[in-house]
Amino acid sequence: MEAIISFFQDKKWEIVHSLETDARQGQYRDYNSLGLSEASNAVLSSFENGIYEHQWIAIDKFRQGDNVCISTSTSSGKTLIFNISGIEALNKSSEAKILAIYPLKALGTEQELRWKEVLSKSGLPYKVGRIDGAVAQSEREKIIKNSSVIIMTPDVIHAWLLSKVSSSSVTTFLKNVSLLVIDEAHTYSGVFGSNSAFLYRRLQHLISIAGGNYQIIAASATIKNPSEHLEKLTGVKFSVIGDEHETSPKKKTNIILVNSPKENDLLTSLSNLMRYIVNSTEYQFITFVDSRKQTEYIASISSRKSGKDGESESGNIDSDFIKDLPICPYRSGYEEADRNRIQGKLSKGDLRGVISTSALEMGIDIPHLNLGILVGVPNSATSFYQRIGRIGRHQDGVIIIVNNGTIQTESIFREPYRLLKIPLSESALYLDNPRIQYIHTLCLARQGGEDETLKTVLGLESDEFVPNANFPSPFVELCNSERIGEISAEFQTMKAQAGEDPNHVYPLRDIDVQYKVECRQGPHLRHLGSLSYSQVMREAYPGAVYYYQTQTFRIFRLNSYKHLIEVRPEKKYTTKPTMLPTLIFPNLSEGNVIQCKKYGDLTVVECNLQIRESIAGFIETRGRNELDISYPLDKSLGLYFDTPRFTRNYFTTGVIINHPLLDRGIKCPLLAELIYEAFFMVIPFERQDINYGSDKHRAERKEFSKGSKFLSVFDQTYGSLRLTSRFLEHDVIKKAFMFAIDIAENDPRFNSSQDEIRVLKSIKEELDCPAEDVLIATQDNIQTDDNHKKVILPESVGLDTRSGRNEEFFVEDIFYSPTYGLSYKGRHLSETSKRMTTETWKTGVPVMIVPVTALQEIPGESQIGLYNLETGEITDTLSA
């Protein structure tokens, strides 16, 4: 540690604060008092002091028949509880199957070795098998037949196991599952967690039909309300062994808060620090950042300074470029083989350092790590303790927290005592998301789905869907609607995309469209991971320079229809998108307002929103030079994007904040950003799940004038997880405005004027008024009947929801025919080019026919009217 302090002093880093966490002695208990089997006692015989008190309690609860969750600190012996519980289950029945579920493949690979080791010690003659994407389909059924402990990820259960319930070996396996192990349960949050909540219920439903029964042992980092989280995730109740039972020993950790030198940019300073650690110390380290881009940029700078820049004179790329790097990047979205190479080098001690996102926060045991660098303070205490828990598992450790200038970090650096008081992460599971519900409806309850297939195999009736798990009632209704074919237009589009294989078409980790990244050089094709649509907007938009394992690639073509991004090797330039202001379209019509509260002149509404994010080009940095490049791109450079903007439209929910003072000429985008940052200080959700903006009302409403301004925080997930609904809780909104005022007054980077601060304070004072629930939704005054259908009027726009891309569509005409039904004629606005006039666009771009049911109106922008099916008359006197 002296060498690190010396470096800081020599290179003009500022040490702001330091503290030391105390070491802790372990508390042990004699395992013989549990009355375990001989096999379990054989495993535990090497534990001379006994087992930890919390391990004893957890095993005892399991033996009493409870579902158990261990929510204690990292390296507290949770795996042993899994192992002993598994041995006890196998000791009861030689036919028993243990399904051990780990959220990442890397965890499963490591835990397979531990399960094999413990079964060997037990003397039991049972096998351990692991199934992941690398295991051949032909081998999988043999594994579940011949193994008693089977390791899988939730993704494999969803995409393979439950799609194979027609197989007798899978049916037998489901019948014999007696223990479900769910590790790292705190990671089941957001889209992945909400999808997994339905997956675990599907699994329970099918096991019940097969005649099986099981207990669950789960492990989680310390989170808020773990019992509530686990019950929402799985549909069953748990006994929780939490921090109050924590009895494992703990090593001492030194934590240092530092500011980097002012004369260098942060990424260069970090690179210099890490190179010093590699060249002048014996530390093995992990650096945590909160951005995929930062992992690549920092690793790229480090590799460049070490003489490994990933470029060659021929322009060819090296598929194993990392083999000689002392410091590697690690993030989600890598190809499986690339992840495995990095993890293998790290676990063996062949890497001196790794730069990672939260992807390495959880349970991979890396025994050599003794130094951690946190670039910024995480939003939640859960993430903070997970990150520092990677360090010093077997020896005293050092943690360096580098000020990255975020609101959260600046606040902690001003008041370092708050570091150990930041809030725990909260469960972000939303089971009412209609898209998520329908994905699992297709998997489970469609004709030929999991439920019907398994019942057919077992000779059971399958006409009606009858739940055997704790599903939400709307989901059960949706399943039965699917059985009889009564589903909405949006669901019909999803069904068409899914075909007969929804288990593969819709992955658990995202409900957004997924793009594959490919680099082709002659006959050679290299896959460079995958990206969601929202990640494409940040990292891989047309013309961008995309980083993958420190190597750089130019996005030269983006095929939205094939969901394919084509790249070629590029020099180490950097790009950032030129974002246009986010457009926010609140839907305040009947059925679209979720809740509304009024405090004096302040009105806060949670409602359905349509969001439009657009990129107009990008700024490219080449050394000291910056190029400002606008769309459309120049084809002579081999770049293919011929429209004036790259756009993402999506439907979600969010909160709009309305107050008369917002129309007084103040900077509404600034206030929206302050509120957004403050919200994270109150509720530590993941930043990629929530966004913010400001806009104006585009239609006259009872409560709001046309043109009046509002602030908004909203869910970035397509279809919404309703995370921002928490903003309407009185204590949350009041704390958010309190923190927003503190940021505005103390953080000079925001350059907040006294006018903005006064507005924030005035709005906060309104929150002292009694809350009033108000009804602001406007009824649709367009009356339809069998002969009159609601339509978007010609010369107006809507969103074409087919293919999931939500493209803006210009309506030229409306017609009815027996062949097409009621339909629009028009063109996608994405086909407009700056090089085309309106007339040449209309004559040069082919007319498309879109069913009326596939075009979604844009609140406040689409002009709405009636179409008379008998006469073909269009009534255009009505507007949205």
PDB file of C-alpha atoms in Angstrom, residues 435 438 442 487-499 506 800-805 853-854:
ATOM      1  CA  ARG A 435     -44.779  -7.756 -23.670  1.00  0.00           C
ATOM      2  CA  TYR A 438     -47.033 -12.394 -23.817  1.00  0.00           C
ATOM      3  CA  LEU A 442     -46.416 -17.969 -26.202  1.00  0.00           C
ATOM      4  CA  ILE A 487     -55.170 -11.256 -28.960  1.00  0.00           C
ATOM      5  CA  SER A 488     -54.361  -7.632 -29.812  1.00  0.00           C
ATOM      6  CA  ALA A 489     -52.598  -6.386 -32.941  1.00  0.00           C
ATOM      7  CA  GLU A 490     -49.338  -5.812 -31.032  1.00  0.00           C
ATOM      8  CA  PHE A 491     -49.393  -9.396 -29.799  1.00  0.00           C
ATOM      9  CA  GLN A 492     -50.171 -10.659 -33.292  1.00  0.00           C
ATOM     10  CA  THR A 493     -46.948  -9.009 -34.487  1.00  0.00           C
ATOM     11  CA  MET A 494     -44.990 -10.643 -31.663  1.00  0.00           C
ATOM     12  CA  LYS A 495     -46.592 -13.999 -32.442  1.00  0.00           C
ATOM     13  CA  ALA A 496     -45.641 -13.731 -36.107  1.00  0.00           C
ATOM     14  CA  GLN A 497     -42.044 -12.940 -35.141  1.00  0.00           C
ATOM     15  CA  ALA A 498     -41.929 -15.894 -32.734  1.00  0.00           C
ATOM     16  CA  GLY A 499     -43.267 -18.455 -35.180  1.00  0.00           C
ATOM     17  CA  TYR A 506     -37.294 -13.993 -27.263  1.00  0.00           C
ATOM     18  CA  ASP A 800     -45.680   1.192 -37.899  1.00  0.00           C
ATOM     19  CA  THR A 801     -45.363  -1.420 -35.130  1.00  0.00           C
ATOM     20  CA  ARG A 802     -44.687  -4.365 -37.409  1.00  0.00           C
ATOM     21  CA  SER A 803     -41.275  -6.039 -36.991  1.00  0.00           C
ATOM     22  CA  GLY A 804     -40.845  -4.313 -33.616  1.00  0.00           C
ATOM     23  CA  ARG A 805     -39.019  -1.301 -35.119  1.00  0.00           C
ATOM     24  CA  THR A 853     -54.361  -2.217 -36.749  1.00  0.00           C
ATOM     25  CA  ALA A 854     -50.566  -2.032 -37.242  1.00  0.00           C
TER      26      ALA A 854
END
